[in-house]
mmCIF file of C-alpha atoms in Angstrom:
data_model
loop_
_atom_site.group_PDB
_atom_site.id
_atom_site.type_symbol
_atom_site.label_atom_id
_atom_site.label_comp_id
_atom_site.label_asym_id
_atom_site.label_seq_id
_atom_site.Cartn_x
_atom_site.Cartn_y
_atom_site.Cartn_z
ATOM 1 C CA UNK A 4 0.075 -0.009 0.202
ATOM 2 C CA UNK A 5 3.062 2.224 -0.082
ATOM 3 C CA UNK A 6 2.191 2.926 -3.688
ATOM 4 C CA UNK A 7 -0.903 4.895 -2.621
ATOM 5 C CA UNK A 8 1.510 6.955 -0.165
ATOM 6 C CA UNK A 9 3.866 7.443 -2.820
ATOM 7 C CA UNK A 10 1.320 9.048 -5.022
ATOM 8 C CA UNK A 11 -0.030 10.972 -2.256
ATOM 9 C CA UNK A 12 3.378 12.355 -1.796
ATOM 10 C CA UNK A 13 3.577 13.204 -5.598
ATOM 11 C CA UNK A 14 0.425 14.905 -5.662
ATOM 12 C CA UNK A 15 1.103 17.061 -2.602
ATOM 13 C CA UNK A 16 4.134 18.329 -4.331
ATOM 14 C CA UNK A 17 2.129 19.194 -7.230
ATOM 15 C CA UNK A 18 -0.142 20.928 -5.343
ATOM 16 C CA UNK A 19 2.678 22.836 -3.591
ATOM 17 C CA UNK A 20 3.908 23.895 -7.083
ATOM 18 C CA UNK A 21 0.352 25.239 -7.746
ATOM 19 C CA UNK A 22 0.484 27.165 -4.324
ATOM 20 C CA UNK A 23 3.836 28.452 -4.920
ATOM 21 C CA UNK A 24 2.954 29.395 -8.913
ATOM 22 C CA UNK A 25 -0.411 31.313 -7.533
ATOM 23 C CA UNK A 26 1.323 33.144 -4.654
ATOM 24 C CA UNK A 27 4.653 34.008 -6.948
ATOM 25 C CA UNK A 28 2.901 36.124 -9.503
ATOM 26 C CA UNK A 29 1.241 39.090 -7.638
ATOM 27 C CA UNK A 30 -0.649 40.053 -10.529
ATOM 28 C CA UNK A 31 -2.009 36.467 -10.848
ATOM 29 C CA UNK A 32 -2.805 36.490 -7.364
ATOM 30 C CA UNK A 33 -4.950 39.351 -7.010
ATOM 31 C CA UNK A 34 -7.465 37.643 -9.417
ATOM 32 C CA UNK A 35 -7.693 34.389 -7.343
ATOM 33 C CA UNK A 36 -9.344 35.722 -4.194
ATOM 34 C CA UNK A 37 -13.297 35.353 -4.042
ATOM 35 C CA UNK A 38 -15.305 35.564 -0.741
ATOM 36 C CA UNK A 39 -16.742 32.105 0.704
ATOM 37 C CA UNK A 40 -20.600 31.939 0.545
ATOM 38 C CA UNK A 41 -22.685 31.377 3.574
ATOM 39 C CA UNK A 42 -22.531 27.595 4.572
ATOM 40 C CA UNK A 43 -18.838 27.265 3.586
ATOM 41 C CA UNK A 44 -17.444 30.123 6.117
ATOM 42 C CA UNK A 45 -15.654 29.365 9.057
ATOM 43 C CA UNK A 46 -17.464 30.962 11.820
ATOM 44 C CA UNK A 47 -13.893 31.648 13.382
ATOM 45 C CA UNK A 48 -13.371 34.519 10.943
ATOM 46 C CA UNK A 49 -15.404 37.302 10.376
ATOM 47 C CA UNK A 50 -14.330 37.203 6.809
ATOM 48 C CA UNK A 51 -13.127 33.921 4.944
ATOM 49 C CA UNK A 52 -11.897 33.350 1.754
ATOM 50 C CA UNK A 53 -11.155 30.449 -0.795
ATOM 51 C CA UNK A 54 -8.878 30.969 -3.600
ATOM 52 C CA UNK A 55 -8.715 29.435 -7.168
ATOM 53 C CA UNK A 56 -5.566 27.861 -5.934
ATOM 54 C CA UNK A 57 -7.409 26.024 -2.998
ATOM 55 C CA UNK A 58 -10.016 24.704 -5.339
ATOM 56 C CA UNK A 59 -7.176 23.973 -8.148
ATOM 57 C CA UNK A 60 -4.959 21.811 -5.609
ATOM 58 C CA UNK A 61 -7.961 20.060 -4.376
ATOM 59 C CA UNK A 62 -9.378 18.859 -7.653
ATOM 60 C CA UNK A 63 -5.863 18.006 -8.950
ATOM 61 C CA UNK A 64 -5.394 15.770 -5.941
ATOM 62 C CA UNK A 65 -8.916 14.177 -6.697
ATOM 63 C CA UNK A 66 -8.013 13.672 -10.337
ATOM 64 C CA UNK A 67 -4.491 12.446 -9.988
ATOM 65 C CA UNK A 68 -5.734 9.700 -7.124
ATOM 66 C CA UNK A 69 -8.549 8.856 -9.409
ATOM 67 C CA UNK A 70 -6.617 8.149 -12.376
ATOM 68 C CA UNK A 71 -3.975 6.130 -10.709
ATOM 69 C CA UNK A 72 -6.371 4.285 -8.291
ATOM 70 C CA UNK A 73 -9.759 4.154 -10.162
ATOM 71 C CA UNK A 74 -12.719 4.523 -7.404
ATOM 72 C CA UNK A 75 -10.773 6.202 -4.988
ATOM 73 C CA UNK A 76 -11.608 9.400 -6.225
ATOM 74 C CA UNK A 77 -15.058 9.431 -5.073
ATOM 75 C CA UNK A 78 -14.025 8.665 -1.455
ATOM 76 C CA UNK A 79 -12.029 12.114 -1.494
ATOM 77 C CA UNK A 80 -13.445 14.628 0.494
ATOM 78 C CA UNK A 81 -12.003 18.124 0.860
ATOM 79 C CA UNK A 82 -12.710 21.597 2.372
ATOM 80 C CA UNK A 83 -13.548 23.680 -0.788
ATOM 81 C CA UNK A 84 -16.512 23.458 -3.138
ATOM 82 C CA UNK A 85 -15.340 23.436 -6.610
ATOM 83 C CA UNK A 86 -18.003 25.865 -7.976
ATOM 84 C CA UNK A 87 -16.222 29.155 -8.602
ATOM 85 C CA UNK A 88 -18.113 32.298 -9.696
ATOM 86 C CA UNK A 89 -16.512 34.865 -11.719
ATOM 87 C CA UNK A 90 -16.558 38.531 -11.915
ATOM 88 C CA UNK A 91 -19.364 38.426 -14.856
ATOM 89 C CA UNK A 92 -21.603 36.109 -12.317
ATOM 90 C CA UNK A 93 -20.850 33.098 -14.354
ATOM 91 C CA UNK A 94 -20.708 29.680 -12.101
ATOM 92 C CA UNK A 95 -17.955 27.380 -13.296
ATOM 93 C CA UNK A 96 -17.417 23.875 -11.847
ATOM 94 C CA UNK A 97 -13.638 23.582 -11.383
ATOM 95 C CA UNK A 98 -12.289 20.094 -12.395
ATOM 96 C CA UNK A 99 -9.121 18.624 -13.624
ATOM 97 C CA UNK A 100 -9.203 18.425 -17.632
ATOM 98 C CA UNK A 101 -7.764 15.635 -19.581
ATOM 99 C CA UNK A 102 -5.617 18.059 -21.511
ATOM 100 C CA UNK A 103 -3.578 21.490 -20.807
ATOM 101 C CA UNK A 104 -5.538 23.340 -23.738
ATOM 102 C CA UNK A 105 -8.995 22.190 -21.897
ATOM 103 C CA UNK A 106 -7.766 23.396 -18.422
ATOM 104 C CA UNK A 107 -6.726 26.730 -20.136
ATOM 105 C CA UNK A 108 -10.151 27.052 -21.593
ATOM 106 C CA UNK A 109 -11.658 26.509 -18.325
ATOM 107 C CA UNK A 110 -9.407 28.782 -16.288
ATOM 108 C CA UNK A 111 -10.014 31.381 -18.635
ATOM 109 C CA UNK A 112 -13.713 31.367 -17.684
ATOM 110 C CA UNK A 113 -12.702 31.885 -14.094
ATOM 111 C CA UNK A 114 -10.251 34.475 -14.673
ATOM 112 C CA UNK A 115 -12.490 36.487 -16.864
ATOM 113 C CA UNK A 116 -10.658 35.771 -20.232
ATOM 114 C CA UNK A 117 -6.997 36.182 -18.787
ATOM 115 C CA UNK A 118 -5.109 33.782 -21.282
ATOM 116 C CA UNK A 119 -1.791 34.649 -20.107
ATOM 117 C CA UNK A 120 -2.637 33.846 -16.222
ATOM 118 C CA UNK A 121 -4.932 30.584 -17.374
ATOM 119 C CA UNK A 122 -1.753 29.506 -19.468
ATOM 120 C CA UNK A 123 0.634 29.848 -17.050
ATOM 121 C CA UNK A 124 -1.679 27.805 -14.121
ATOM 122 C CA UNK A 125 -2.644 25.308 -16.594
ATOM 123 C CA UNK A 126 1.071 24.651 -17.282
ATOM 124 C CA UNK A 127 1.853 23.773 -13.575
ATOM 125 C CA UNK A 128 -1.411 21.705 -13.202
ATOM 126 C CA UNK A 129 -0.129 19.377 -16.031
ATOM 127 C CA UNK A 130 3.474 19.461 -15.263
ATOM 128 C CA UNK A 131 4.672 16.003 -14.492
ATOM 129 C CA UNK A 132 6.170 16.029 -10.844
ATOM 130 C CA UNK A 133 8.814 13.230 -9.833
ATOM 131 C CA UNK A 134 8.679 13.202 -6.101
ATOM 132 C CA UNK A 135 8.978 10.243 -3.773
ATOM 133 C CA UNK A 136 10.497 9.004 -0.564
ATOM 134 C CA UNK A 137 13.040 5.848 -1.007
ATOM 135 C CA UNK A 138 12.103 4.898 2.326
ATOM 136 C CA UNK A 139 8.548 3.774 1.635
ATOM 137 C CA UNK A 140 10.082 1.381 -1.355
ATOM 138 C CA UNK A 141 10.736 -1.374 0.960
ATOM 139 C CA UNK A 142 7.561 -1.111 2.825
ATOM 140 C CA UNK A 143 5.194 -3.888 2.372
ATOM 141 C CA UNK A 144 1.986 -3.132 3.785
ATOM 142 C CA UNK A 145 -1.479 -4.510 2.075
ATOM 143 C CA UNK A 146 -4.629 -2.127 3.006
ATOM 144 C CA UNK A 147 -7.628 -3.140 0.974
ATOM 145 C CA UNK A 148 -8.163 0.108 -1.192
ATOM 146 C CA UNK A 149 -12.016 -0.027 -0.368
ATOM 147 C CA UNK A 150 -11.832 0.666 3.174
ATOM 148 C CA UNK A 151 -9.918 3.816 2.275
ATOM 149 C CA UNK A 152 -11.366 7.433 2.795
ATOM 150 C CA UNK A 153 -9.291 10.481 2.251
ATOM 151 C CA UNK A 154 -9.639 14.029 4.050
ATOM 152 C CA UNK A 155 -8.011 17.067 1.858
ATOM 153 C CA UNK A 156 -7.417 20.740 3.051
ATOM 154 C CA UNK A 157 -5.617 21.970 0.076
ATOM 155 C CA UNK A 158 -4.632 24.958 1.454
ATOM 156 C CA UNK A 159 -4.641 25.315 5.198
ATOM 157 C CA UNK A 160 -4.100 28.910 6.857
ATOM 158 C CA UNK A 161 -5.603 30.617 3.717
ATOM 159 C CA UNK A 162 -5.316 34.123 5.393
ATOM 160 C CA UNK A 163 -1.812 33.535 5.802
ATOM 161 C CA UNK A 164 -1.574 32.357 2.056
ATOM 162 C CA UNK A 165 -3.421 35.597 0.756
ATOM 163 C CA UNK A 166 -1.417 37.891 3.153
ATOM 164 C CA UNK A 167 1.889 36.537 2.208
ATOM 165 C CA UNK A 168 4.410 37.464 4.699
ATOM 166 C CA UNK A 169 7.694 36.132 4.161
ATOM 167 C CA UNK A 170 9.683 38.162 6.651
ATOM 168 C CA UNK A 171 8.106 36.838 9.882
ATOM 169 C CA UNK A 172 10.644 35.760 12.566
ATOM 170 C CA UNK A 173 10.379 32.609 14.402
ATOM 171 C CA UNK A 174 10.512 32.148 18.257
ATOM 172 C CA UNK A 175 12.437 29.244 19.079
ATOM 173 C CA UNK A 176 11.817 27.710 15.804
ATOM 174 C CA UNK A 177 8.005 28.520 15.705
ATOM 175 C CA UNK A 178 6.633 31.014 13.253
ATOM 176 C CA UNK A 179 3.322 33.159 14.836
ATOM 177 C CA UNK A 180 2.243 33.775 11.196
ATOM 178 C CA UNK A 181 3.448 34.229 7.653
ATOM 179 C CA UNK A 182 3.542 31.854 4.651
ATOM 180 C CA UNK A 183 5.601 29.314 6.503
ATOM 181 C CA UNK A 184 2.417 28.506 8.430
ATOM 182 C CA UNK A 185 0.783 27.384 5.113
ATOM 183 C CA UNK A 186 0.337 23.617 4.809
ATOM 184 C CA UNK A 187 -1.161 21.165 2.267
ATOM 185 C CA UNK A 188 -2.949 18.299 4.255
ATOM 186 C CA UNK A 189 -3.865 14.813 3.012
ATOM 187 C CA UNK A 190 -5.045 12.421 5.671
ATOM 188 C CA UNK A 191 -6.550 8.839 4.899
ATOM 189 C CA UNK A 192 -8.537 6.993 7.261
ATOM 190 C CA UNK A 193 -10.386 3.640 7.689
ATOM 191 C CA UNK A 194 -13.850 4.092 6.660
ATOM 192 C CA UNK A 195 -15.210 1.357 8.851
ATOM 193 C CA UNK A 196 -13.392 2.406 12.012
ATOM 194 C CA UNK A 197 -12.433 6.296 11.212
ATOM 195 C CA UNK A 198 -9.181 5.342 12.456
ATOM 196 C CA UNK A 199 -6.509 7.600 10.483
ATOM 197 C CA UNK A 200 -3.863 5.505 8.541
ATOM 198 C CA UNK A 201 -1.691 7.544 6.766
ATOM 199 C CA UNK A 202 -1.019 11.288 6.408
ATOM 200 C CA UNK A 203 1.054 13.863 4.325
ATOM 201 C CA UNK A 204 1.703 17.491 5.152
ATOM 202 C CA UNK A 205 3.490 19.331 2.627
ATOM 203 C CA UNK A 206 4.944 22.801 3.847
ATOM 204 C CA UNK A 207 5.428 24.648 0.515
ATOM 205 C CA UNK A 208 6.847 27.710 1.678
ATOM 206 C CA UNK A 209 9.772 26.638 3.948
ATOM 207 C CA UNK A 210 13.010 28.555 2.739
ATOM 208 C CA UNK A 211 13.166 31.416 0.253
ATOM 209 C CA UNK A 212 16.160 32.025 -1.848
ATOM 210 C CA UNK A 213 16.951 35.699 -1.421
ATOM 211 C CA UNK A 214 18.263 36.032 -4.764
ATOM 212 C CA UNK A 215 15.373 34.708 -7.172
ATOM 213 C CA UNK A 216 12.675 34.852 -4.323
ATOM 214 C CA UNK A 217 11.610 31.605 -5.390
ATOM 215 C CA UNK A 218 10.506 29.397 -2.414
ATOM 216 C CA UNK A 219 11.366 25.620 -1.382
ATOM 217 C CA UNK A 220 9.225 23.281 0.546
ATOM 218 C CA UNK A 221 9.289 20.256 2.580
ATOM 219 C CA UNK A 222 7.037 17.399 3.094
ATOM 220 C CA UNK A 223 6.267 14.996 6.010
ATOM 221 C CA UNK A 224 4.303 11.716 5.995
ATOM 222 C CA UNK A 225 3.441 8.677 8.042
ATOM 223 C CA UNK A 226 1.911 5.346 8.066
ATOM 224 C CA UNK A 227 -0.131 3.271 11.075
ATOM 225 C CA UNK A 228 -1.484 0.137 10.363
ATOM 226 C CA UNK A 229 -1.979 -3.125 12.173
ATOM 227 C CA UNK A 230 1.615 -2.896 14.170
ATOM 228 C CA UNK A 231 3.326 -1.262 11.021
ATOM 229 C CA UNK A 232 4.355 2.402 12.187
ATOM 230 C CA UNK A 233 6.768 4.330 9.593
ATOM 231 C CA UNK A 234 7.216 7.989 9.177
ATOM 232 C CA UNK A 235 9.578 10.404 7.790
ATOM 233 C CA UNK A 236 11.899 11.966 9.993
ATOM 234 C CA UNK A 237 12.700 15.909 10.210
ATOM 235 C CA UNK A 238 15.630 17.155 8.392
ATOM 236 C CA UNK A 239 18.576 18.077 10.284
ATOM 237 C CA UNK A 240 19.359 21.598 11.286
ATOM 238 C CA UNK A 241 20.676 23.172 7.977
ATOM 239 C CA UNK A 242 24.189 25.327 8.741
ATOM 240 C CA UNK A 243 23.895 26.913 5.426
ATOM 241 C CA UNK A 244 23.462 30.526 5.363
ATOM 242 C CA UNK A 245 23.890 33.291 2.513
ATOM 243 C CA UNK A 246 21.147 32.768 -0.111
ATOM 244 C CA UNK A 247 18.503 31.115 1.931
ATOM 245 C CA UNK A 248 16.449 31.657 4.856
ATOM 246 C CA UNK A 249 15.475 28.562 6.665
ATOM 247 C CA UNK A 250 12.070 28.283 8.196
ATOM 248 C CA UNK A 251 12.185 26.016 10.694
ATOM 249 C CA UNK A 252 14.569 24.483 13.555
ATOM 250 C CA UNK A 253 14.179 21.129 14.874
ATOM 251 C CA UNK A 254 14.349 20.865 18.672
ATOM 252 C CA UNK A 255 14.205 18.234 21.101
ATOM 253 C CA UNK A 256 10.667 18.380 23.074
ATOM 254 C CA UNK A 257 10.438 18.610 26.773
ATOM 255 C CA UNK A 258 11.501 15.196 28.785
ATOM 256 C CA UNK A 259 9.392 15.809 31.757
ATOM 257 C CA UNK A 260 11.051 15.883 35.339
ATOM 258 C CA UNK A 261 11.130 19.634 36.456
ATOM 259 C CA UNK A 262 11.102 21.052 32.868
ATOM 260 C CA UNK A 263 7.878 22.535 31.890
ATOM 261 C CA UNK A 264 5.622 21.456 29.194
ATOM 262 C CA UNK A 265 5.653 23.189 25.900
ATOM 263 C CA UNK A 266 2.536 24.020 23.949
ATOM 264 C CA UNK A 267 1.275 25.541 20.809
ATOM 265 C CA UNK A 268 -2.035 27.544 20.728
ATOM 266 C CA UNK A 269 -4.430 29.597 18.484
ATOM 267 C CA UNK A 270 -4.357 33.255 18.901
ATOM 268 C CA UNK A 271 -8.107 32.932 19.385
ATOM 269 C CA UNK A 272 -7.912 30.440 22.378
ATOM 270 C CA UNK A 273 -9.900 30.993 25.541
ATOM 271 C CA UNK A 274 -8.266 33.074 28.203
ATOM 272 C CA UNK A 275 -8.957 30.382 30.859
ATOM 273 C CA UNK A 276 -7.376 27.958 28.930
ATOM 274 C CA UNK A 277 -4.386 30.271 28.147
ATOM 275 C CA UNK A 278 -4.115 30.985 31.938
ATOM 276 C CA UNK A 279 -3.940 27.571 32.756
ATOM 277 C CA UNK A 280 -1.526 26.689 30.142
ATOM 278 C CA UNK A 281 0.523 29.424 31.489
ATOM 279 C CA UNK A 282 0.862 28.053 34.860
ATOM 280 C CA UNK A 283 1.462 24.746 33.528
ATOM 281 C CA UNK A 284 4.102 25.463 30.741
ATOM 282 C CA UNK A 285 5.444 28.818 32.052
ATOM 283 C CA UNK A 286 6.976 30.969 29.294
ATOM 284 C CA UNK A 287 6.746 28.043 26.772
ATOM 285 C CA UNK A 288 3.566 28.486 25.448
ATOM 286 C CA UNK A 289 3.682 29.586 21.521
ATOM 287 C CA UNK A 290 1.061 31.247 19.537
ATOM 288 C CA UNK A 291 0.885 30.325 15.622
ATOM 289 C CA UNK A 292 -1.473 30.293 12.890
ATOM 290 C CA UNK A 293 -2.945 27.392 11.106
ATOM 291 C CA UNK A 294 -4.223 24.242 12.590
ATOM 292 C CA UNK A 295 -1.925 22.115 10.305
ATOM 293 C CA UNK A 296 1.024 24.168 10.954
ATOM 294 C CA UNK A 297 0.354 23.981 15.047
ATOM 295 C CA UNK A 298 0.078 20.291 14.417
ATOM 296 C CA UNK A 299 3.402 20.318 12.417
ATOM 297 C CA UNK A 300 5.087 21.707 15.273
ATOM 298 C CA UNK A 301 4.011 18.706 17.367
ATOM 299 C CA UNK A 302 5.146 16.324 14.682
ATOM 300 C CA UNK A 303 8.739 17.886 14.294
ATOM 301 C CA UNK A 304 9.002 18.104 18.350
ATOM 302 C CA UNK A 305 9.181 22.120 18.184
ATOM 303 C CA UNK A 306 6.678 21.648 21.120
ATOM 304 C CA UNK A 307 4.830 18.664 23.085
ATOM 305 C CA UNK A 308 1.380 19.890 22.769
ATOM 306 C CA UNK A 309 -0.881 21.495 20.516
ATOM 307 C CA UNK A 310 -4.317 22.396 22.155
ATOM 308 C CA UNK A 311 -7.443 23.990 20.855
ATOM 309 C CA UNK A 312 -10.584 24.175 23.035
ATOM 310 C CA UNK A 313 -12.919 25.438 20.332
ATOM 311 C CA UNK A 314 -14.947 23.780 17.870
ATOM 312 C CA UNK A 315 -13.569 25.466 14.719
ATOM 313 C CA UNK A 316 -11.330 22.763 13.306
ATOM 314 C CA UNK A 317 -12.583 20.193 10.942
ATOM 315 C CA UNK A 318 -11.640 16.517 10.048
ATOM 316 C CA UNK A 319 -9.502 17.710 7.154
ATOM 317 C CA UNK A 320 -7.534 20.162 9.523
ATOM 318 C CA UNK A 321 -6.353 17.093 11.679
ATOM 319 C CA UNK A 322 -6.432 13.714 9.658
ATOM 320 C CA UNK A 323 -2.988 14.089 8.175
ATOM 321 C CA UNK A 324 -1.038 15.254 11.440
ATOM 322 C CA UNK A 325 -2.934 12.599 13.342
ATOM 323 C CA UNK A 326 -1.970 9.523 11.166
ATOM 324 C CA UNK A 327 1.693 10.679 11.336
ATOM 325 C CA UNK A 328 1.352 11.151 15.102
ATOM 326 C CA UNK A 329 -0.069 7.668 15.496
ATOM 327 C CA UNK A 330 3.067 6.337 13.554
ATOM 328 C CA UNK A 331 5.316 8.158 15.941
ATOM 329 C CA UNK A 332 3.516 6.879 19.202
ATOM 330 C CA UNK A 333 1.315 9.886 19.638
ATOM 331 C CA UNK A 334 -2.131 10.822 18.293
ATOM 332 C CA UNK A 335 -4.806 13.430 18.648
ATOM 333 C CA UNK A 336 -7.781 13.598 21.263
ATOM 334 C CA UNK A 337 -11.055 15.296 21.984
ATOM 335 C CA UNK A 338 -10.169 18.023 24.387
ATOM 336 C CA UNK A 339 -13.485 18.012 26.335
ATOM 337 C CA UNK A 340 -13.915 14.580 26.474
ATOM 338 C CA UNK A 341 -10.362 14.442 28.027
ATOM 339 C CA UNK A 342 -11.453 16.846 30.735
ATOM 340 C CA UNK A 343 -14.354 14.958 31.615
ATOM 341 C CA UNK A 344 -12.804 11.527 31.577
ATOM 342 C CA UNK A 345 -12.076 9.878 34.779
ATOM 343 C CA UNK A 346 -8.790 7.983 34.566
ATOM 344 C CA UNK A 347 -9.446 5.464 37.154
ATOM 345 C CA UNK A 348 -12.503 4.233 35.350
ATOM 346 C CA UNK A 349 -10.315 2.634 33.018
ATOM 347 C CA UNK A 350 -11.406 4.351 29.877
ATOM 348 C CA UNK A 351 -9.122 4.697 27.112
ATOM 349 C CA UNK A 352 -8.168 8.184 25.555
ATOM 350 C CA UNK A 353 -10.936 9.793 23.328
ATOM 351 C CA UNK A 354 -9.272 9.877 19.783
ATOM 352 C CA UNK A 355 -10.493 11.781 17.338
ATOM 353 C CA UNK A 356 -12.366 9.408 14.245
ATOM 354 C CA UNK A 357 -12.995 10.512 10.671
ATOM 355 C CA UNK A 358 -15.906 8.066 9.418
ATOM 356 C CA UNK A 359 -18.754 9.741 10.982
ATOM 357 C CA UNK A 360 -20.463 13.566 11.261
ATOM 358 C CA UNK A 361 -21.668 15.441 14.213
ATOM 359 C CA UNK A 362 -25.465 14.362 14.257
ATOM 360 C CA UNK A 363 -27.816 17.318 13.654
ATOM 361 C CA UNK A 364 -25.183 19.537 12.265
ATOM 362 C CA UNK A 365 -25.484 21.074 8.707
ATOM 363 C CA UNK A 366 -23.029 22.260 6.188
ATOM 364 C CA UNK A 367 -19.362 22.339 7.507
ATOM 365 C CA UNK A 368 -20.387 21.929 11.111
ATOM 366 C CA UNK A 369 -21.105 18.140 10.464
ATOM 367 C CA UNK A 370 -17.440 17.650 10.231
ATOM 368 C CA UNK A 371 -15.989 19.783 12.903
ATOM 369 C CA UNK A 372 -13.990 18.676 15.879
ATOM 370 C CA UNK A 373 -16.771 19.532 18.232
ATOM 371 C CA UNK A 374 -14.921 18.907 21.567
ATOM 372 C CA UNK A 375 -11.696 20.868 20.169
ATOM 373 C CA UNK A 376 -8.579 18.787 20.296
ATOM 374 C CA UNK A 377 -5.107 18.072 21.821
ATOM 375 C CA UNK A 378 -2.517 16.672 19.636
ATOM 376 C CA UNK A 379 0.661 14.970 21.489
ATOM 377 C CA UNK A 380 3.835 12.876 20.697
ATOM 378 C CA UNK A 381 3.823 10.525 23.763
ATOM 379 C CA UNK A 382 0.654 9.253 25.600
ATOM 380 C CA UNK A 383 2.747 9.055 28.781
ATOM 381 C CA UNK A 384 3.368 12.702 28.426
ATOM 382 C CA UNK A 385 0.221 13.321 27.695
ATOM 383 C CA UNK A 386 -1.478 11.877 30.837
ATOM 384 C CA UNK A 387 0.870 13.880 32.847
ATOM 385 C CA UNK A 388 0.135 17.166 31.077
ATOM 386 C CA UNK A 389 -3.439 16.567 31.406
ATOM 387 C CA UNK A 390 -3.093 15.842 35.247
ATOM 388 C CA UNK A 391 -1.224 19.379 35.733
ATOM 389 C CA UNK A 392 -3.781 21.206 33.196
ATOM 390 C CA UNK A 393 -6.888 19.926 35.165
ATOM 391 C CA UNK A 394 -5.455 21.113 38.548
ATOM 392 C CA UNK A 395 -5.533 24.914 36.954
ATOM 393 C CA UNK A 396 -8.598 24.337 35.106
ATOM 394 C CA UNK A 397 -10.981 23.104 37.755
ATOM 395 C CA UNK A 398 -10.772 26.291 39.968
ATOM 396 C CA UNK A 399 -11.657 28.135 36.646
ATOM 397 C CA UNK A 400 -14.677 25.812 35.863
ATOM 398 C CA UNK A 401 -16.257 26.172 39.517
ATOM 399 C CA UNK A 402 -16.378 30.079 39.185
ATOM 400 C CA UNK A 403 -18.128 29.696 35.703
#
């Protein structure tokens, strides 16, 4: 089954190329923004956007996977609708066309007849990408294709993607905002149990060549199935300087003992939770944009925990990182269920699942992580963290 994961790596890199190309040309990029319609909006933001880049990426992933593995395309679910309305009010269904010429024609409708922009995008969409990891070639894991479902977030942290800041400085390797927080997320799950099996996180904007201003990215993956757990390791810290600005530094996570835990949170996290975290983690609480990027910070060992108490992340935000963390011995759990859980009762951790929607919910809310989430690298460490956190959240809970 490593052939499916190899193909997911390849299509994620093709998707990253599209994201970079759309962002590289400012004139082109200005054409791509369209405000999301009601029902698609993430209630976390007053204004939410989708871009043609989002839709293109999602449809390229679907189309490529269907071509390689017939029948799989209909079980790929994503954040974005593939309907796009241009400035003339015409509704266009965005899809991957068989030929570059047909894609040019379709894109021209979206881009109000801008043929140069359409040709530039179509070229990237149809460009063949060779991208794989030799570590997967020796893996022999047989997973029935008919049990697989796939969640895709084509461009996570769309606001940072649109804003496009390239000069944000990291704090201990963690970027609070900027293009480095943008990720492409592909998570594969078991449609019978909802357990995440494979995950790919592609970070398109990792380092920028200061001479050409072109960006390079990095891709991470993991597979966890019936006792087989493999994952890509983070690259070593680069010592190269001069022409490139590095976007992350891999650090060792906290090892327990007297050292405080470290956590990454959203800027919109509740004050009660942030207050409790500051008492548990001290100054090692970092803020960052993008659910995918915050999860990646845990994968890379930049922090021990990513915690979010709100219900504004979705299955496509968490599935990819969850699969990688499972392969590493970690996982993702429901925040609220963790707070209500009695460890002495012998109940297991409330892991997130991906095969069922929220009962009674409509639109994107049916796929929300309603109880919030906690991403972690070590179950033992998570239990110790929760024990400390509950001590500081309890007084807050009794006052409200």
